[in-house]
XYZ file of C-alpha atoms in Angstrom:
521
model
C 0.616 -10.215 -23.120
C 0.763 -14.395 -23.733
C -0.308 -16.408 -21.000
C 1.100 -19.844 -19.697
C -1.640 -21.588 -21.249
C -1.279 -19.627 -24.661
C 2.519 -20.269 -24.520
C 1.929 -24.173 -23.758
C -0.496 -24.509 -26.593
C 1.747 -22.868 -28.858
C 4.597 -25.166 -28.380
C 2.130 -28.381 -28.425
C 0.874 -26.897 -31.658
C 4.659 -26.666 -32.823
C 5.265 -30.213 -31.934
C 2.334 -31.633 -33.355
C 3.558 -29.952 -36.796
C 7.046 -31.037 -36.206
C 5.691 -34.431 -36.010
C 3.589 -34.728 -39.112
C 6.810 -33.220 -41.352
C 9.810 -34.085 -39.768
C 12.979 -32.603 -41.348
C 15.149 -34.572 -43.503
C 18.152 -34.115 -41.351
C 17.860 -36.631 -38.610
C 21.244 -35.514 -36.844
C 19.617 -32.089 -36.674
C 16.331 -33.242 -35.419
C 17.912 -35.675 -33.101
C 20.276 -32.219 -31.167
C 16.869 -30.173 -31.464
C 14.807 -32.798 -29.668
C 17.632 -32.944 -27.032
C 17.491 -29.156 -26.648
C 13.847 -29.211 -26.045
C 13.613 -32.092 -23.797
C 16.699 -30.260 -21.796
C 14.382 -27.260 -21.611
C 11.169 -29.323 -20.525
C 13.238 -30.483 -17.484
C 14.156 -26.823 -16.738
C 10.550 -25.739 -16.746
C 9.550 -28.441 -13.775
C 11.849 -26.811 -11.644
C 10.354 -23.222 -12.357
C 8.005 -23.411 -9.030
C 8.751 -22.363 -5.460
C 11.960 -24.148 -4.188
C 10.436 -24.417 -0.911
C 7.735 -26.400 -2.314
C 8.847 -30.454 -2.155
C 8.587 -32.083 -5.626
C 6.021 -34.630 -5.776
C 6.582 -38.283 -6.875
C 4.752 -37.736 -10.213
C 7.265 -34.836 -10.807
C 10.277 -36.579 -9.965
C 9.594 -39.570 -12.292
C 8.658 -37.170 -15.170
C 12.221 -35.720 -14.877
C 13.750 -39.055 -14.627
C 11.785 -40.162 -17.604
C 12.932 -36.987 -19.422
C 16.473 -37.528 -18.545
C 16.205 -41.619 -20.225
C 14.399 -39.583 -23.256
C 17.264 -37.311 -23.900
C 20.171 -39.898 -23.431
C 18.285 -41.717 -26.118
C 18.055 -38.899 -28.336
C 21.934 -37.849 -27.753
C 22.889 -41.875 -28.629
C 20.857 -41.454 -32.187
C 22.611 -38.228 -32.906
C 26.113 -39.911 -32.193
C 25.096 -42.680 -34.580
C 24.041 -40.350 -37.574
C 26.322 -38.103 -39.704
C 27.085 -34.559 -38.584
C 23.966 -32.308 -39.413
C 24.538 -30.123 -42.439
C 25.567 -26.411 -42.344
C 22.507 -25.355 -44.168
C 19.044 -24.511 -42.390
C 16.976 -27.128 -41.217
C 13.049 -26.997 -42.170
C 11.843 -28.227 -38.385
C 9.114 -27.028 -36.115
C 11.197 -28.127 -33.136
C 12.980 -24.634 -32.557
C 9.889 -22.861 -32.604
C 8.429 -25.080 -29.955
C 11.778 -24.517 -28.142
C 11.264 -20.668 -28.126
C 7.639 -20.800 -26.754
C 8.991 -23.236 -23.991
C 11.696 -20.479 -23.045
C 8.731 -18.087 -22.847
C 7.107 -20.095 -20.372
C 10.455 -19.937 -18.562
C 10.596 -15.742 -18.673
C 6.983 -15.645 -17.605
C 7.425 -17.246 -14.503
C 10.885 -15.670 -14.012
C 9.488 -11.987 -14.391
C 7.367 -12.318 -11.185
C 10.556 -12.890 -9.215
C 13.615 -10.949 -8.663
C 17.212 -12.274 -8.937
C 17.141 -13.069 -5.296
C 14.020 -14.909 -5.774
C 12.058 -12.198 -3.823
C 8.428 -12.390 -5.187
C 7.842 -9.089 -7.333
C 4.043 -9.518 -7.800
C 1.262 -10.826 -5.701
C 0.913 -13.749 -8.540
C 4.206 -14.996 -7.712
C 2.987 -16.794 -4.542
C 0.416 -18.460 -6.714
C 3.428 -20.650 -7.462
C 3.888 -21.622 -4.287
C 1.717 -24.516 -3.962
C 1.606 -28.181 -4.684
C -1.275 -28.037 -7.183
C 0.587 -25.024 -8.809
C 3.629 -27.591 -9.315
C 1.262 -30.125 -10.868
C -0.071 -27.599 -13.299
C 3.576 -27.283 -14.699
C 3.981 -31.115 -14.510
C 0.709 -31.706 -16.392
C 1.329 -29.329 -19.058
C 5.106 -30.724 -19.459
C 3.570 -34.047 -19.744
C 1.402 -32.904 -22.503
C 4.593 -31.773 -24.256
C 6.699 -34.720 -23.582
C 3.585 -36.793 -25.475
C 3.877 -34.146 -28.338
C 7.803 -34.968 -28.324
C 7.170 -38.776 -28.353
C 5.366 -38.286 -31.562
C 8.182 -36.572 -32.963
C 10.631 -39.253 -31.992
C 8.019 -42.061 -33.424
C 8.412 -39.848 -36.412
C 12.270 -39.936 -36.544
C 12.538 -43.693 -35.826
C 9.986 -44.805 -38.435
C 11.964 -42.397 -41.258
C 15.253 -43.296 -40.197
C 17.519 -45.922 -42.644
C 20.242 -46.352 -39.837
C 18.973 -49.097 -37.421
C 20.889 -47.934 -34.557
C 19.605 -44.459 -34.692
C 16.004 -45.751 -35.202
C 16.454 -47.944 -32.057
C 17.522 -45.188 -30.163
C 14.861 -42.916 -31.251
C 12.351 -45.747 -29.971
C 13.666 -45.698 -26.876
C 13.064 -41.795 -26.776
C 9.537 -42.279 -27.609
C 8.926 -44.977 -25.020
C 10.184 -42.868 -22.158
C 8.369 -39.821 -23.244
C 5.107 -41.968 -23.716
C 5.351 -43.338 -20.376
C 6.329 -39.913 -18.790
C 3.198 -38.570 -20.576
C 1.024 -41.413 -19.255
C 1.693 -41.128 -15.464
C 2.135 -37.402 -15.681
C -1.547 -36.815 -16.821
C -2.620 -39.324 -14.498
C -0.858 -38.319 -11.033
C -1.552 -34.345 -11.568
C -5.846 -34.548 -11.364
C -5.130 -31.956 -8.579
C -3.547 -29.413 -11.165
C -4.508 -25.705 -10.340
C -5.678 -24.373 -13.653
C -5.503 -20.720 -12.558
C -1.831 -20.722 -13.062
C -2.331 -20.764 -16.719
C -3.888 -17.457 -16.766
C -0.495 -16.216 -15.413
C 1.143 -13.446 -17.967
C 4.489 -11.697 -17.764
C 4.396 -8.972 -14.861
C 5.224 -5.399 -16.243
C 7.703 -2.878 -14.530
C 5.692 0.155 -12.887
C 6.794 2.582 -15.748
C 3.942 4.501 -17.343
C 3.287 4.105 -21.091
C 1.104 7.071 -22.028
C -1.747 7.355 -24.091
C -1.227 8.404 -27.495
C -4.075 10.114 -29.798
C -2.605 7.649 -32.549
C -3.461 4.594 -30.698
C -6.117 2.539 -32.292
C -9.335 2.086 -30.499
C -9.229 -1.602 -30.912
C -6.053 -1.768 -28.898
C -7.805 -0.216 -25.648
C -8.766 -3.544 -23.941
C -5.218 -4.812 -24.558
C -3.294 -1.720 -23.152
C -5.811 -1.019 -20.366
C -4.926 -4.677 -19.300
C -0.940 -3.875 -19.016
C -1.824 -0.681 -17.217
C -3.956 -2.750 -14.640
C -0.996 -5.312 -14.587
C 1.486 -2.379 -13.497
C -0.872 -0.725 -11.041
C -1.252 -4.146 -9.239
C 2.722 -4.513 -9.187
C 2.811 -0.782 -8.081
C 0.155 -1.721 -4.910
C 2.430 -5.248 -4.233
C 5.702 -3.038 -3.922
C 3.861 -0.290 -1.643
C 2.622 -3.154 0.607
C 5.637 -4.944 0.958
C 8.293 -2.102 1.012
C 9.831 -3.196 -2.373
C 10.245 0.040 -4.139
C 12.218 3.027 -3.266
C 9.886 5.469 -4.723
C 7.097 5.786 -1.836
C 3.770 7.131 -2.636
C 3.274 10.581 -0.964
C -0.037 12.156 0.130
C -0.066 13.968 -3.171
C 0.127 10.645 -5.089
C -2.492 9.185 -3.132
C -4.950 11.820 -3.621
C -4.463 12.269 -7.202
C -4.315 7.944 -7.438
C -7.961 8.048 -5.905
C -9.154 10.811 -8.274
C -7.863 9.479 -11.477
C -9.324 6.152 -10.534
C -12.631 7.396 -9.696
C -12.491 8.881 -13.063
C -11.870 5.303 -14.538
C -14.867 4.105 -12.788
C -17.200 6.912 -13.983
C -15.933 6.440 -17.640
C -16.293 2.872 -17.367
C -19.815 3.145 -16.205
C -20.653 5.580 -18.943
C -19.336 3.145 -21.557
C -21.700 0.427 -20.202
C -24.550 2.876 -20.456
C -23.741 3.877 -24.280
C -23.652 0.071 -25.179
C -26.737 -0.586 -23.205
C -28.714 2.018 -25.082
C -28.350 -0.185 -28.359
C -28.934 -3.683 -26.706
C -32.581 -5.326 -25.988
C -33.725 -4.811 -22.552
C -32.722 -8.174 -20.962
C -28.984 -7.381 -22.113
C -29.140 -3.777 -21.192
C -30.224 -4.648 -17.774
C -26.695 -6.554 -16.857
C -24.744 -3.536 -18.205
C -26.839 -0.990 -16.438
C -26.187 -3.019 -13.403
C -22.563 -3.092 -13.662
C -22.723 0.613 -14.415
C -24.492 1.245 -11.205
C -21.588 -1.166 -9.229
C -19.114 0.918 -11.009
C -20.374 4.297 -9.862
C -20.536 3.174 -6.484
C -16.561 2.289 -6.639
C -15.973 5.884 -8.045
C -17.937 7.211 -5.072
C -16.079 5.507 -2.610
C -12.564 6.255 -4.277
C -13.710 9.926 -4.548
C -14.403 9.900 -0.841
C -10.838 8.380 -0.394
C -9.542 11.719 -2.354
C -11.912 14.192 -0.110
C -10.288 12.927 2.883
C -6.889 14.632 1.939
C -8.593 18.022 1.408
C -6.651 20.467 3.632
C -3.979 17.965 4.155
C -0.613 18.292 2.595
C 2.419 16.508 2.136
C 5.544 18.971 2.993
C 7.639 16.637 0.931
C 5.408 16.497 -2.255
C 3.019 19.706 -1.973
C 1.631 19.413 -5.736
C -1.803 18.960 -3.949
C -2.070 21.848 -1.467
C -5.023 24.473 -0.587
C -5.092 27.850 -2.118
C -2.333 30.055 -0.408
C -2.318 33.721 0.043
C -0.016 35.741 -2.038
C 3.291 36.630 -0.037
C 3.104 40.152 1.822
C 5.586 42.993 0.602
C 7.542 42.341 3.880
C 8.086 38.835 3.112
C 8.953 39.668 -0.214
C 11.336 42.570 0.586
C 13.357 40.165 3.121
C 13.540 37.646 0.319
C 11.810 34.705 2.103
C 9.582 33.943 -0.778
C 10.379 30.360 -1.516
C 8.950 28.111 -4.644
C 7.424 25.027 -3.906
C 9.747 21.636 -4.645
C 8.842 20.119 -8.180
C 8.474 16.394 -7.322
C 8.461 13.309 -9.925
C 4.964 11.861 -9.508
C 4.881 8.270 -8.245
C 4.276 6.147 -11.443
C 1.347 4.722 -10.286
C -0.359 7.992 -10.348
C 0.806 8.272 -13.967
C -0.418 4.936 -15.003
C -4.125 5.824 -13.320
C -4.393 8.637 -15.506
C -3.397 7.096 -18.576
C -5.837 4.130 -17.780
C -8.288 7.044 -17.352
C -7.496 8.155 -20.637
C -7.873 4.938 -22.358
C -11.361 4.235 -21.275
C -11.973 7.935 -22.006
C -10.738 6.631 -25.729
C -13.104 3.836 -25.820
C -15.934 5.965 -25.279
C -15.136 9.236 -26.909
C -12.299 8.348 -29.411
C -8.390 8.494 -29.323
C -8.030 12.261 -29.303
C -10.250 12.463 -26.318
C -8.036 13.985 -23.107
C -9.659 14.607 -19.744
C -8.355 18.243 -19.831
C -10.499 19.324 -22.785
C -12.715 21.968 -22.066
C -15.580 20.689 -24.224
C -17.119 16.720 -24.132
C -17.506 15.042 -27.295
C -20.229 12.890 -28.711
C -19.760 9.279 -27.387
C -19.175 6.918 -29.961
C -21.752 4.384 -31.360
C -22.394 1.529 -29.056
C -21.789 -0.866 -32.025
C -18.499 0.717 -32.531
C -17.479 0.026 -28.826
C -18.656 -3.446 -28.804
C -16.626 -3.985 -32.031
C -13.223 -2.697 -30.452
C -13.958 -4.957 -27.615
C -15.212 -8.115 -29.192
C -18.688 -8.143 -27.558
C -20.238 -7.349 -24.366
C -18.223 -10.457 -22.962
C -14.708 -9.263 -24.256
C -15.811 -5.436 -22.889
C -16.839 -6.927 -19.088
C -13.653 -8.942 -19.399
C -11.693 -5.604 -20.154
C -13.387 -3.520 -17.978
C -12.986 -6.169 -14.962
C -9.255 -5.522 -14.722
C -10.354 -2.103 -13.312
C -11.803 -3.253 -10.130
C -9.283 -6.264 -9.928
C -6.211 -4.071 -9.639
C -8.077 -1.236 -7.695
C -8.820 -3.895 -4.984
C -5.121 -4.363 -4.682
C -4.441 -0.371 -4.515
C -7.001 0.044 -1.747
C -5.194 -2.684 -0.026
C -2.045 -0.995 -0.054
C -3.310 2.659 0.183
C -3.324 2.267 4.292
C 0.503 1.263 4.059
C 1.342 4.167 1.710
C -0.656 6.852 4.342
C 1.281 5.291 7.266
C 4.906 5.531 5.468
C 4.110 9.358 4.503
C 2.888 10.460 7.771
C 6.123 12.029 8.645
C 5.615 14.908 6.274
C 1.910 15.485 6.114
C 0.516 18.853 7.895
C -2.877 20.384 7.808
C -3.945 23.891 8.588
C -7.283 22.959 10.132
C -7.135 23.609 13.950
C -8.666 20.566 15.048
C -6.542 18.190 13.255
C -3.464 19.283 13.865
C -1.328 17.522 16.610
C -0.564 19.696 19.972
C 3.127 21.027 19.603
C 4.970 24.204 21.198
C 5.160 25.890 17.788
C 3.147 29.358 17.473
C 2.228 31.347 14.666
C 2.129 28.387 12.241
C -0.412 28.146 9.994
C 0.424 24.406 8.935
C 0.893 21.956 11.700
C 1.430 18.084 11.617
C -1.891 16.334 11.525
C -3.353 14.440 14.717
C -3.052 10.583 14.838
C -6.881 10.388 14.613
C -6.596 12.564 11.285
C -3.916 10.113 9.683
C -6.525 7.131 10.878
C -9.179 9.398 9.067
C -7.215 9.331 5.800
C -6.484 5.522 5.910
C -9.925 4.741 6.562
C -11.896 5.607 3.266
C -9.771 3.083 1.660
C -11.495 0.328 3.805
C -14.691 0.945 2.033
C -13.207 1.223 -1.310
C -12.404 -2.791 -0.999
C -16.372 -4.054 -1.056
C -17.346 -1.694 -3.571
C -14.224 -2.946 -5.958
C -15.433 -6.579 -5.210
C -18.792 -5.716 -6.128
C -17.990 -4.360 -9.454
C -15.859 -6.989 -10.311
C -18.616 -9.751 -9.409
C -20.936 -7.789 -11.687
C -18.787 -7.653 -14.710
C -18.167 -11.216 -14.061
C -21.950 -11.925 -14.210
C -22.197 -10.013 -17.080
C -19.224 -11.877 -18.895
C -20.896 -15.117 -17.821
C -24.088 -14.137 -19.301
C -22.429 -13.357 -22.652
C -20.475 -16.664 -22.588
C -17.309 -15.548 -22.103
C -14.904 -17.179 -19.539
C -12.312 -14.925 -17.445
C -9.622 -17.322 -16.498
C -7.838 -14.258 -14.996
C -10.378 -13.962 -12.621
C -9.551 -17.145 -10.746
C -5.770 -16.084 -10.766
C -6.838 -12.957 -9.208
C -8.664 -14.421 -6.517
C -6.085 -16.527 -5.527
C -3.697 -13.401 -4.994
C -6.562 -11.477 -3.247
C -6.744 -14.439 -0.733
C -3.131 -14.614 -0.053
C -2.859 -10.435 0.299
C -5.843 -10.424 2.786
C -4.195 -13.346 4.851
C -1.210 -11.355 4.758
C -3.191 -8.208 5.796
C -3.922 -10.043 8.996
C -7.993 -10.321 8.160
C -9.895 -13.264 8.306
C -11.012 -15.947 5.972
C -13.389 -14.601 3.184
C -17.226 -15.055 3.081
C -17.486 -17.239 0.158
C -21.688 -17.305 0.384
C -21.929 -14.330 -2.381
C -18.823 -15.415 -4.492
C -19.143 -17.052 -7.718
C -18.649 -20.608 -7.017
C -16.299 -23.100 -9.218
C -19.396 -25.129 -10.298
C -21.108 -22.244 -12.423
C -20.302 -22.539 -15.798
C -18.600 -20.098 -18.032
C -16.610 -18.495 -14.812
C -14.508 -20.218 -12.359
C -13.730 -17.506 -9.611
C -14.242 -17.148 -5.710
C -14.066 -13.415 -5.235
C -12.543 -12.647 -1.636
C -14.581 -10.947 1.209
C -12.093 -9.985 3.972
C -13.892 -9.162 7.095
C -12.409 -5.772 8.464
C -12.447 -5.816 11.993
C -13.333 -2.241 13.275
C -11.303 -0.201 15.917
C -12.762 1.805 18.392
C -11.591 5.593 17.491
C -9.997 7.553 20.570
C -11.365 10.767 21.692
C -9.617 13.800 20.412
C -7.640 16.094 23.021
């Protein structure tokens, strides 16, 4: 998925090409230049409407408007554009600029309500200044295009209009760059948010596509976590969904750790030590997720009883009276299916595209050199696997909310865990409030383990000289989510500071306030 930085760079490259080889149809070029400047003006308004535009942004908008008027004046003095196709790269730059709009708008609904945690990253002044700075760079590229048109145009009036456009755009670029030194570079890693709908892994998938496919799965899981945390989805996670989600997530971590250990077998001792350390951190995350899944043992969600204790066969009398009922068939939450798919993808990277978790036998793992070739080195492998704990942190944060929403249908057959009721001769009864707390508590232990795994993988990428721009954006989103959960400020002493080379990221360390548990009745 293309990021904002990549799209802005593509637009800048197309402008550079257009300036070097302008079209022979000047009128068509003037019209395309005006369309590009109009889209550039719209891009400056893509930030949060609640944030007041700075003087630098307002000045850039003013200069872009003047340059657009000059392009229109040049177009009026030239003959109408021809009907044939024009050899210009300005339309390609316009397409890239429209893609910037689509990326930003994908994180908001029709009513401007955020659809992901990353939408909040656009609600700050430095985020607005990032857009202003990148648009000012495009204004400079457009000034070079206008300069080429003014130089090659024979009509004096059109040449003068193109010269005015070049002057306005040059001033806009100059003041835009100088006035946006506080621009937030993390916004450049923003990519389109994907709908929470699973895309199944296929045996025909290429192993070199696993890192990109895994990143998309993690993006879908992040959005599912955000929707759960903020009640933005009509499909709520059931108890069965939460249990299976934790199990598949634990499997992802175990398989990812095995991938690192397999690669470490073919590396020197110093490089292998970092991989083994990250594998150990992922193993800790897997154990934390497995404990969260174990907490659901002997707890059944009657609205979705896919995961339930083994039930005895119905007696003859029950069958004779026709009281045997089938358990309802419930569609699993998409996040559960996506988590399973992500586990399959990591397994494909380790064992090959034909691997499936339900296979009776485990195939021989692929060679470490093959895995590194698909992941583009140890840095690329660390960057790809980092997305797992980054998304898992958000899932663990949202899980207690999902437990609370599902509490009305949770029952248990363990007497000590049942709430006192007047009903008798019932094997399953509603769970006690303390048991509900016991279901949510393990997810809090998952958070620091996921942070440790993410930090270890980022350190591994740093040692390989591979920057992970996404980590800085994740840190912004995680701090915002932690603040929304009512936690304290992050402990930044163990975080990766912005002054460290290769990585500029700070992992949040939210402090969870422990509450005294009430004694059982």
